[in-house]
Coordinates of C-alpha atoms and ligand atoms in Angstrom, one line a residue:
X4 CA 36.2 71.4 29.6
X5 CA 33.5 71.4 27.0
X6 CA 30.1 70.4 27.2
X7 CA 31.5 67.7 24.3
X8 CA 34.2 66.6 26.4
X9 CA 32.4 66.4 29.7
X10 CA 29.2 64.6 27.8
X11 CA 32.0 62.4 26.2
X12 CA 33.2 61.2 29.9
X13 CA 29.4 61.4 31.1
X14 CA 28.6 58.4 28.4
X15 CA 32.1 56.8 29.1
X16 CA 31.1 56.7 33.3
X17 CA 27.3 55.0 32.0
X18 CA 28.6 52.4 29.3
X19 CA 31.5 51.4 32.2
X20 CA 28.5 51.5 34.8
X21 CA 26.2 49.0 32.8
X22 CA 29.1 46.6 32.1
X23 CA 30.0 46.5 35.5
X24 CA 26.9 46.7 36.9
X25 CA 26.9 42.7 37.6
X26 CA 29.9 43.2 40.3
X27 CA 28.3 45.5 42.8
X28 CA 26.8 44.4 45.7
X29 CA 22.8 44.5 44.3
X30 CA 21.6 45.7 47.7
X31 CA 23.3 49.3 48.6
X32 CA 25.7 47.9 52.0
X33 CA 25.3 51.2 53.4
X34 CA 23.2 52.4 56.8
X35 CA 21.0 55.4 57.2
X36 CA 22.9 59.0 57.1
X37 CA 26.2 57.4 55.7
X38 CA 25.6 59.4 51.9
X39 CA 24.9 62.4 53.6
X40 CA 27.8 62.0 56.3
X41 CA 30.2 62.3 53.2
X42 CA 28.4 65.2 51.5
X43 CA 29.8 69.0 52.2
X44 CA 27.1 70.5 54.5
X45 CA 27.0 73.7 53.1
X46 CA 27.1 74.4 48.5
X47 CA 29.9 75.7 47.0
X48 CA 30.4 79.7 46.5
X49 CA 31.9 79.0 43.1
X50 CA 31.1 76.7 40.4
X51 CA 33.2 73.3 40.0
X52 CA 33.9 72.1 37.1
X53 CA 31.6 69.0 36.0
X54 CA 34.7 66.4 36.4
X55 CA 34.3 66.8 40.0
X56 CA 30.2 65.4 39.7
X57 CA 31.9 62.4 38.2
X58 CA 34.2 61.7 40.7
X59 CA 31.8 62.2 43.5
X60 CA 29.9 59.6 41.5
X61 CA 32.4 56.7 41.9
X62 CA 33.8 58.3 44.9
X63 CA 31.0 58.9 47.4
X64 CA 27.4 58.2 45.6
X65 CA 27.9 54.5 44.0
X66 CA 28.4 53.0 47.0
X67 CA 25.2 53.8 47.8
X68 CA 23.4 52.6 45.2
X69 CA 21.1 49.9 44.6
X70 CA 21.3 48.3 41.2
X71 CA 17.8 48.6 39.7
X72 CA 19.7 47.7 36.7
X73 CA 21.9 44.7 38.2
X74 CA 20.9 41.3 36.7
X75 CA 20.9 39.9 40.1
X76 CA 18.2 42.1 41.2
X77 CA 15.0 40.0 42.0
X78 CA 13.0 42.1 44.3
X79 CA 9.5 44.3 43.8
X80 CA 9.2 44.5 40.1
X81 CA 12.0 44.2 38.4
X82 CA 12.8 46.5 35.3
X83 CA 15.3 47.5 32.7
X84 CA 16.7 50.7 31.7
X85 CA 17.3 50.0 28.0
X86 CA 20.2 51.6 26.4
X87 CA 17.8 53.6 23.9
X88 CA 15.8 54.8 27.0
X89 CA 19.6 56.3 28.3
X90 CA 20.2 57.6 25.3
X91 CA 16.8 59.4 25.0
X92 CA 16.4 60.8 28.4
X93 CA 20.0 62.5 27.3
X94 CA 17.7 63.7 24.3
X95 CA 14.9 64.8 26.7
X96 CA 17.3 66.6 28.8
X97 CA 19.0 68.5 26.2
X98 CA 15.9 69.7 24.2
X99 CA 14.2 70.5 27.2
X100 CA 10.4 70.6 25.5
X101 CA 7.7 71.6 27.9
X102 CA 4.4 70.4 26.9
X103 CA 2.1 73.1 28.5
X104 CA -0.2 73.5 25.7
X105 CA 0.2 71.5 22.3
X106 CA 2.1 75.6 21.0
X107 CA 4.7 75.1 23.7
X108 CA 5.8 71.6 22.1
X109 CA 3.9 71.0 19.2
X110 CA 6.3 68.0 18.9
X111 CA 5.6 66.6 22.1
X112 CA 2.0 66.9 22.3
X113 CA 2.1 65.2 19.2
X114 CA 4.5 62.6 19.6
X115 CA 3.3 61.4 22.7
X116 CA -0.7 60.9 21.4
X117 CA 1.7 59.2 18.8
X118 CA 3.5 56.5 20.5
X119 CA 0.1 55.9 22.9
X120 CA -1.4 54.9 19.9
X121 CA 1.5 52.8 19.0
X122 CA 1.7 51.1 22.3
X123 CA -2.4 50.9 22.1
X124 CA -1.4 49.1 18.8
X125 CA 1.6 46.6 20.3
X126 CA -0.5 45.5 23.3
X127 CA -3.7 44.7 21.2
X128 CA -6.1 47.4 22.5
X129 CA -9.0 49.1 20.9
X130 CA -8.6 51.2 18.4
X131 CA -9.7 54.6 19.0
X132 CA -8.7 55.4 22.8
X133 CA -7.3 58.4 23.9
X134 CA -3.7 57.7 25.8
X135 CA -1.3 59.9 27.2
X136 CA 2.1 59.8 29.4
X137 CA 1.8 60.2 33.1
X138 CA 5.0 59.7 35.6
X139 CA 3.7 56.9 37.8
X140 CA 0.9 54.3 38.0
X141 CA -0.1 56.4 41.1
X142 CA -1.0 59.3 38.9
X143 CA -2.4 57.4 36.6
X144 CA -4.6 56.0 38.6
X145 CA -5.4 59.0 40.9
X146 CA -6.2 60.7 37.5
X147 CA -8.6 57.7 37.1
X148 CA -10.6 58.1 39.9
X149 CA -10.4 62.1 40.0
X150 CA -12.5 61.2 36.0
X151 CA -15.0 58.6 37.7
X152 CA -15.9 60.7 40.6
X153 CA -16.5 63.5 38.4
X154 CA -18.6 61.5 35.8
X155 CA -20.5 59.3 38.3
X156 CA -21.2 61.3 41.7
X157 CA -20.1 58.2 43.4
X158 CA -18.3 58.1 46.4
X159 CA -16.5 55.3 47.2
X160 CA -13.7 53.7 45.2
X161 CA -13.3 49.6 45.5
X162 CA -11.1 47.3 44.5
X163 CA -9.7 43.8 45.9
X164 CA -7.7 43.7 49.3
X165 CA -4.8 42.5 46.9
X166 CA -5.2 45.9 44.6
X167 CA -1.8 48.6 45.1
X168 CA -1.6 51.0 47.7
X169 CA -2.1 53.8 45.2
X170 CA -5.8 53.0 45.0
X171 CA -6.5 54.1 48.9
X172 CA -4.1 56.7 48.4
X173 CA -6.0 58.2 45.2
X174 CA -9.1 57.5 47.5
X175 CA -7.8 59.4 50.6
X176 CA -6.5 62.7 48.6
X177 CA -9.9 62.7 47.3
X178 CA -11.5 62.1 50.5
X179 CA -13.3 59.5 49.2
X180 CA -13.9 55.9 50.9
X181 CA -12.3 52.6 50.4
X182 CA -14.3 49.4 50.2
X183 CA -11.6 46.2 50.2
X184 CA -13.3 43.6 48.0
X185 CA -12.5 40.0 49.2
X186 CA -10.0 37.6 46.9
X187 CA -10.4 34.0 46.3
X188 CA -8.1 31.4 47.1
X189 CA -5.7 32.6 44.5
X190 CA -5.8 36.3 45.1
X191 CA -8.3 37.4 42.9
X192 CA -11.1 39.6 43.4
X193 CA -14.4 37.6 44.3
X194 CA -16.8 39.3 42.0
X195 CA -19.6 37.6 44.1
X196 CA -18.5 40.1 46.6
X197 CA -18.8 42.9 44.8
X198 CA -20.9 45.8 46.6
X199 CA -21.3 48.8 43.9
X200 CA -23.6 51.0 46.6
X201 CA -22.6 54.7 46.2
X202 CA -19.4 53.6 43.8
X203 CA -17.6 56.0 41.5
X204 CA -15.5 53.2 40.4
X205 CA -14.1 49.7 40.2
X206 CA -10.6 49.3 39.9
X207 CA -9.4 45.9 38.5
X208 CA -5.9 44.3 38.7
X209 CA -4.3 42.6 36.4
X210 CA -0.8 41.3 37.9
X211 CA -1.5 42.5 41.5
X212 CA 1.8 43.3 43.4
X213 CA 2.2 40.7 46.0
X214 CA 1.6 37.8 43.3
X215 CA 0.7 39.2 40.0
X216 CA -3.0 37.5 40.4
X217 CA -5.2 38.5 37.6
X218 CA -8.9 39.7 38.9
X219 CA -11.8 38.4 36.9
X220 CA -12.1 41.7 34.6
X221 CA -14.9 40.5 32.4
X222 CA -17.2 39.6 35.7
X223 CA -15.9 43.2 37.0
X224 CA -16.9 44.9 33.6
X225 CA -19.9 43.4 33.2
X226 CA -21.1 44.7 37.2
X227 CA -19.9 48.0 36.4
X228 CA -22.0 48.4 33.2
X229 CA -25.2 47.5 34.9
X230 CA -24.7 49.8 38.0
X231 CA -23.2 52.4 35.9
X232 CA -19.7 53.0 37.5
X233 CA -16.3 53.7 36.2
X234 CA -14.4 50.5 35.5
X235 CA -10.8 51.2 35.5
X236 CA -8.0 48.3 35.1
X237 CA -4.5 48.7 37.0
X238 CA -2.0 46.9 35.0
X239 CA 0.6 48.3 35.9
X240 CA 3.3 45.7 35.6
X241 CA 1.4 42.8 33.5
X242 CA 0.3 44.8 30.7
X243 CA 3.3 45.0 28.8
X244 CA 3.0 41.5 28.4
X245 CA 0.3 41.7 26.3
X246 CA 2.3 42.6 23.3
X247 CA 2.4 38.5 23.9
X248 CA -0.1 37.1 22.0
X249 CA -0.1 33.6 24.0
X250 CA -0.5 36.0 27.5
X251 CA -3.2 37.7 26.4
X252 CA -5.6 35.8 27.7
X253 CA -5.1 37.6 31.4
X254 CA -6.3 40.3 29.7
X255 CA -10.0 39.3 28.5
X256 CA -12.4 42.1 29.2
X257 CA -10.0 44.8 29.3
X258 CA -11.3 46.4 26.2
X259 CA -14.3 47.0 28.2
X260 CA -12.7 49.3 30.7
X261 CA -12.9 53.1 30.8
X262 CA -9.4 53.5 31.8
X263 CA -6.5 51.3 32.0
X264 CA -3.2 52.2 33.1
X265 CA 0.3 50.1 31.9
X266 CA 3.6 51.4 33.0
X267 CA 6.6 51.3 30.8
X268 CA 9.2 51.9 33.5
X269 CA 8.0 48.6 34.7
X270 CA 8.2 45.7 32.2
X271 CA 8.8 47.9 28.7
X272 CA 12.7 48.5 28.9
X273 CA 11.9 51.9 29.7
X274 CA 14.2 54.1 32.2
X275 CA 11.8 56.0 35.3
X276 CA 9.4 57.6 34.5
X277 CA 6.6 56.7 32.0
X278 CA 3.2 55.2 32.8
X279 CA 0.6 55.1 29.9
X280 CA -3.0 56.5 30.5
X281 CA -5.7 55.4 28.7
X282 CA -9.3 56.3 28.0
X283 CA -12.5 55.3 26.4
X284 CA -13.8 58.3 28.3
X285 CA -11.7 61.3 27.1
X286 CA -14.7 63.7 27.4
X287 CA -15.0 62.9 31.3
X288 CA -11.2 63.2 31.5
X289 CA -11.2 66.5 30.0
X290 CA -14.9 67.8 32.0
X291 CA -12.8 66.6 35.3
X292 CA -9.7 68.1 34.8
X293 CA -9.6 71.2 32.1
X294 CA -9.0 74.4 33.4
X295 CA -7.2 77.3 31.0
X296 CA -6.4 80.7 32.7
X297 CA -5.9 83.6 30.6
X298 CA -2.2 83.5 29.7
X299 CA -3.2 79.7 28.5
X300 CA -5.5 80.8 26.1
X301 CA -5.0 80.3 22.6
X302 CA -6.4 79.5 19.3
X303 CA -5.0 76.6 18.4
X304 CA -7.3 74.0 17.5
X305 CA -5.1 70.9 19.7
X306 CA -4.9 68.6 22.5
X307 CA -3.5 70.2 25.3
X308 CA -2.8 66.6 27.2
X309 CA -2.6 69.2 30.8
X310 CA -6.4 68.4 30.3
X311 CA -5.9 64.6 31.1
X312 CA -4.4 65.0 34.6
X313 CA -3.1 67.1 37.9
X314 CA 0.2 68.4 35.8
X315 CA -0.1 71.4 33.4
X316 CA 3.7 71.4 32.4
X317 CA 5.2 67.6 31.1
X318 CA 8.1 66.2 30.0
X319 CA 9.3 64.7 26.8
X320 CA 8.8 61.1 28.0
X321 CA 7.0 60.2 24.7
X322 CA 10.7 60.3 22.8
X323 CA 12.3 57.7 25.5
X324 CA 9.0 55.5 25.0
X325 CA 9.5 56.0 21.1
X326 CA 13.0 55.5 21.5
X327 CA 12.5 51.7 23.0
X328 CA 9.4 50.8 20.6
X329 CA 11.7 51.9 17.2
X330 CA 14.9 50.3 19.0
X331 CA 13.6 46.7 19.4
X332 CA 9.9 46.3 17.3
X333 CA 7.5 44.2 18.9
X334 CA 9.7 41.1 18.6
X335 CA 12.5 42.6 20.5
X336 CA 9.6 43.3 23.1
X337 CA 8.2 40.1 22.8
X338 CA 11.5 38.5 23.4
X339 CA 12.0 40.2 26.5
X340 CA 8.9 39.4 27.8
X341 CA 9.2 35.6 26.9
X342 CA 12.7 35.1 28.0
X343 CA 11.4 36.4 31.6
X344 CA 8.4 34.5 31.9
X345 CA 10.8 30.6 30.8
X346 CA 13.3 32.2 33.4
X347 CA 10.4 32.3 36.6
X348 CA 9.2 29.5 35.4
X349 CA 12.3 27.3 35.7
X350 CA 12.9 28.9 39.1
X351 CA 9.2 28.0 40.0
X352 CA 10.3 24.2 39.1
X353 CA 13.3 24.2 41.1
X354 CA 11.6 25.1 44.1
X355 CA 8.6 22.5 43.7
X356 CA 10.9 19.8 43.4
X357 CA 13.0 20.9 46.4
X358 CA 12.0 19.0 49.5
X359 CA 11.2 21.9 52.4
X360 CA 10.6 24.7 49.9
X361 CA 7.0 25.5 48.6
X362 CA 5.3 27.8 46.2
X363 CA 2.5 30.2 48.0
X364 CA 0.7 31.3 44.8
X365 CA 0.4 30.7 41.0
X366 CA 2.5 31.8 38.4
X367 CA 1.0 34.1 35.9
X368 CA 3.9 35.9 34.8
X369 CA 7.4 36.6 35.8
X370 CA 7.2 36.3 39.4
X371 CA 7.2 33.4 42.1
X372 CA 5.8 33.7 45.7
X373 CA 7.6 31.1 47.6
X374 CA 8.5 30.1 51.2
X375 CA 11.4 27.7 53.1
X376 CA 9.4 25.7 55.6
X377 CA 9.7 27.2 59.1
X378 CA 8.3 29.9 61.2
X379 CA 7.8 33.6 59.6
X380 CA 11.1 34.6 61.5
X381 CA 12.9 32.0 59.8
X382 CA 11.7 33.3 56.6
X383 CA 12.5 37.1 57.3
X384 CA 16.1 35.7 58.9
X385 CA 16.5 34.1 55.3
X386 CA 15.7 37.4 53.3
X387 CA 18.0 39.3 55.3
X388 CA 20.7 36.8 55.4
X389 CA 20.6 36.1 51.4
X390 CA 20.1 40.1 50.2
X391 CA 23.2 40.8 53.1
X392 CA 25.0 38.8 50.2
X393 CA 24.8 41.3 47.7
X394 CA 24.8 38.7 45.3
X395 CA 20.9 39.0 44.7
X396 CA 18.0 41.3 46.1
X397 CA 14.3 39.6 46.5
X398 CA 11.7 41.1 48.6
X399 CA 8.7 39.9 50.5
X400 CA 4.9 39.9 50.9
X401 CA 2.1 38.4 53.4
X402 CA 0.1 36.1 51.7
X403 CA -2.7 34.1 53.7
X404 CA -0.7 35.8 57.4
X405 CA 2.5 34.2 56.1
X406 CA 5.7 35.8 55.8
X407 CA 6.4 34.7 51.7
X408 CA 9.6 35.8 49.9
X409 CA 9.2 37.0 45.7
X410 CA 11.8 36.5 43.2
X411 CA 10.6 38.9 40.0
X412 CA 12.9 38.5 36.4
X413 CA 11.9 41.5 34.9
X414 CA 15.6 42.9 34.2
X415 CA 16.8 42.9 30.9
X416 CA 20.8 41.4 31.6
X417 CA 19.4 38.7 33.5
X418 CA 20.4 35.5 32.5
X419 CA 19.4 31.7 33.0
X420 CA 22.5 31.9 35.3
X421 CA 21.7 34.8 37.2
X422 CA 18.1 32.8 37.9
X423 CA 20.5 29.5 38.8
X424 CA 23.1 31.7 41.4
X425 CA 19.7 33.1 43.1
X426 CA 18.7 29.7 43.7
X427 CA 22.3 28.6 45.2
X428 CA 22.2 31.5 47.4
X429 CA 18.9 30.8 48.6
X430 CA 19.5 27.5 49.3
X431 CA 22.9 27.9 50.4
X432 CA 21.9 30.7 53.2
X433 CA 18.7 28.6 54.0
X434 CA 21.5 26.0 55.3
X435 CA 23.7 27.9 57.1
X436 CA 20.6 29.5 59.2
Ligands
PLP515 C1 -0.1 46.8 40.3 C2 0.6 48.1 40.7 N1 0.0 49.3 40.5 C3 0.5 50.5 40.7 C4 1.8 50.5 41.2 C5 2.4 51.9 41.5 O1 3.3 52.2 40.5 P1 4.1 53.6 40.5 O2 5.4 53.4 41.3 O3 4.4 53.8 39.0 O4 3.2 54.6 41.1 C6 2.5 49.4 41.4 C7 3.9 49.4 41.9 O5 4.6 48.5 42.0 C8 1.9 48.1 41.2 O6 2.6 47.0 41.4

């Protein structure tokens, strides 16, 4: 076999995949150890040919999966692999650019300050910031906080109690310290709470995980000016939705941050990995984190984006991110967007107007908090008897000590009727509990 003919089967196993991707159970209906129970224990002496990846691939590994890319799939933040993304991370593969320094992939370097820009451009954002491509929100913000500390001398990092995990996990790899703002009555930071003693930075939410809440960022910015601390926004999910003109208004104040992060992979149709990085601040970026050792050294006169993070080599994520942006223009985005926000909101209605269901939280976006009425066991008995289905996958969250199940539309197949079967199955397994 050629790499032709093996690529040709390769596509021909990925367009089957996404067509029948709407027939698999959504949750993997497998238990701990059962992939690797089928697996050889030992690799193979001599090379097989590639055929034999792609039967394994029906045969013992898609069983196991969960469909991220299933329209049924409800739970965490749900995304979209678009078919340009697949395409381009076959692209990124083959070229195999390594952006060390802006002479090992001139391309890259340049392409990815490129689409940054672009982005910058699509979600509304000043002019004139310096963006870049990390592989997660986690980095992002880690980077973040790695630039703050080193600009401000502060030591301690806070954000709301409702901010992601990744905040006290940048704080704890830095040794820093944690201080948990409180949230008002609707999950949002209470700026009246704020405490900026010894602070390298604030970090804002806008779409928190548990309920997408949106923290007052103009209050936030306005504290952080006046004590002097690094204000940097986490919108990780939400921000994509910005390229929405009628949603911007979640975003006031963000132009005043000195970083803000926005990941692709999670509402912009683009496959894992690609979080965007950007700075007001790219001389504290590049003071925290530029370090050349000899055999870097070279006279070229460019960006070398190593100097914006932890990672010296990078991959060609800017050409997936490209990809989606030139494949579907901001109205294909904004489509997307708009589509997922009228589908939650039709499955917010249906469960206000259901006598013994109740929302638990407000409705920014594309995700609804809601509970059955009944004790928290009831509602964990609920989640596991409706994702046992297969039919759909939600998750959960505490909100207020209250066990609360989420059902996020954030994938791109998913359909008015997808939304409607959720509801049956919820309602349906609510009955037979
Ligand atoms: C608001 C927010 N920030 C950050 C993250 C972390 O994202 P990543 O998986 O890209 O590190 C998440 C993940 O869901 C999130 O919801």
């Amino acid at each position: 076999m050629t790499f032709r003919e093996d690529g040709q089967a390769a596509l021909e196993w990925a367009a089957r995949y996404l067509e029948r991707v709407g027939d698999y159970p959504v949750l993997a209906q497998v238990a701990p150890g059962d992939v690797r129970s089928k697996l050889p224990p030992s690799p193979p002496e001599e090379g097989e040919p590639f055929a034999n990846v792609l039967r394994d691939l029906d045969e013992v590994l898609l069983p196991a999966m969960t469909h991220w890319q299933s329209p049924r799939f409800f739970a965490y933040f749900a995304n979209t692999a678009s078919e340009p993304g697949i395409l381009a991370e076959l692209l990124i593969a083959a070229t195999n650019q390594n952006g060390i320094l802006w002479r090992t992939s001139p391309v890259l370097t340049e392409l990815e300050l490129h689409v940054a820009d672009w982005a910058a451009q699509l979600l509304g954002l000043p002019r004139g910031w310096h963006g870049h491509i990390e592989d997660s929100a986690s980095t992002s913000t880690f980077s973040a906080v790695v630039a703050a500390r080193h600009a401000t001398g502060g030591r301690v990092v806070v954000c709301s109690e409702h901010a992601h995990s990744s905040v006290e996990k940048a704080a704890r790899m830095l040794g820093l310290e944690v201080r948990k703002v409180p949230v008002d009555g609707e999950f949002r930071l209470r700026p009246d709470a704020l405490d900026l003693t010894d602070a390298c930075c604030v970090v804002a939410t806008v779409g928190t995980t548990s309920t997408t809440s949106v923290d007052p960022v103009p209050a936030i910015a306005a504290a952080c000016r006046d004590a002097g601390v690094w204000f940097h926004v986490d919108a990780a999910y939400a921000g994509s939705a910005m390229v929405c003109p009628e949603l911007r208004w979640a975003f006031d104040g963000v132009d005043r941050a000195d970083s803000l992060v926005v990941n692709p992979h999670k509402w912009l149709l683009t496959p894992m990995d690609c979080s965007l990085l950007w700075t007001s601040r790219p001389v504290d970026f590049r003071a925290a984190f530029s370090l050349v050792p000899e055999y870097l050294r070279t006279a070229d006169a460019a960006d070398s984006l190593g100097a914006y993070g932890p990672a010296l080599g990078r991959r060609f994520r800017a050409l997936k991110l490209w990809a989606v942006l030139r494949c579907y223009g901001r109205t294909g985005l904004q489509a997307m967007i708009r589509e997922h926000v009228r589908l939650a909101e039709l499955f917010e209605g249906w469960v206000r107007d259901e006598p013994g269901w109740e929302l638990s939280a407000p409705r920014p976006f594309s995700v609804v908090c809601f509970r059955r009425e009944g004790t928290d066991e009831d509602s964990e008995r609920l989640l596991g008897a409706v994702n046992s289905t297969g039919e759909i996958f939600i998750s959960h969250t505490k909100l207020h000590d209250r066990y609360v199940l989420r059902l996020a539309v954030g994938n791109e197949r998913t359909t008015e009727a997808d939304v409607q079967r959720a509801w049956d199955v919820l309602r349906r397994e609510a009955a037979a509990l």
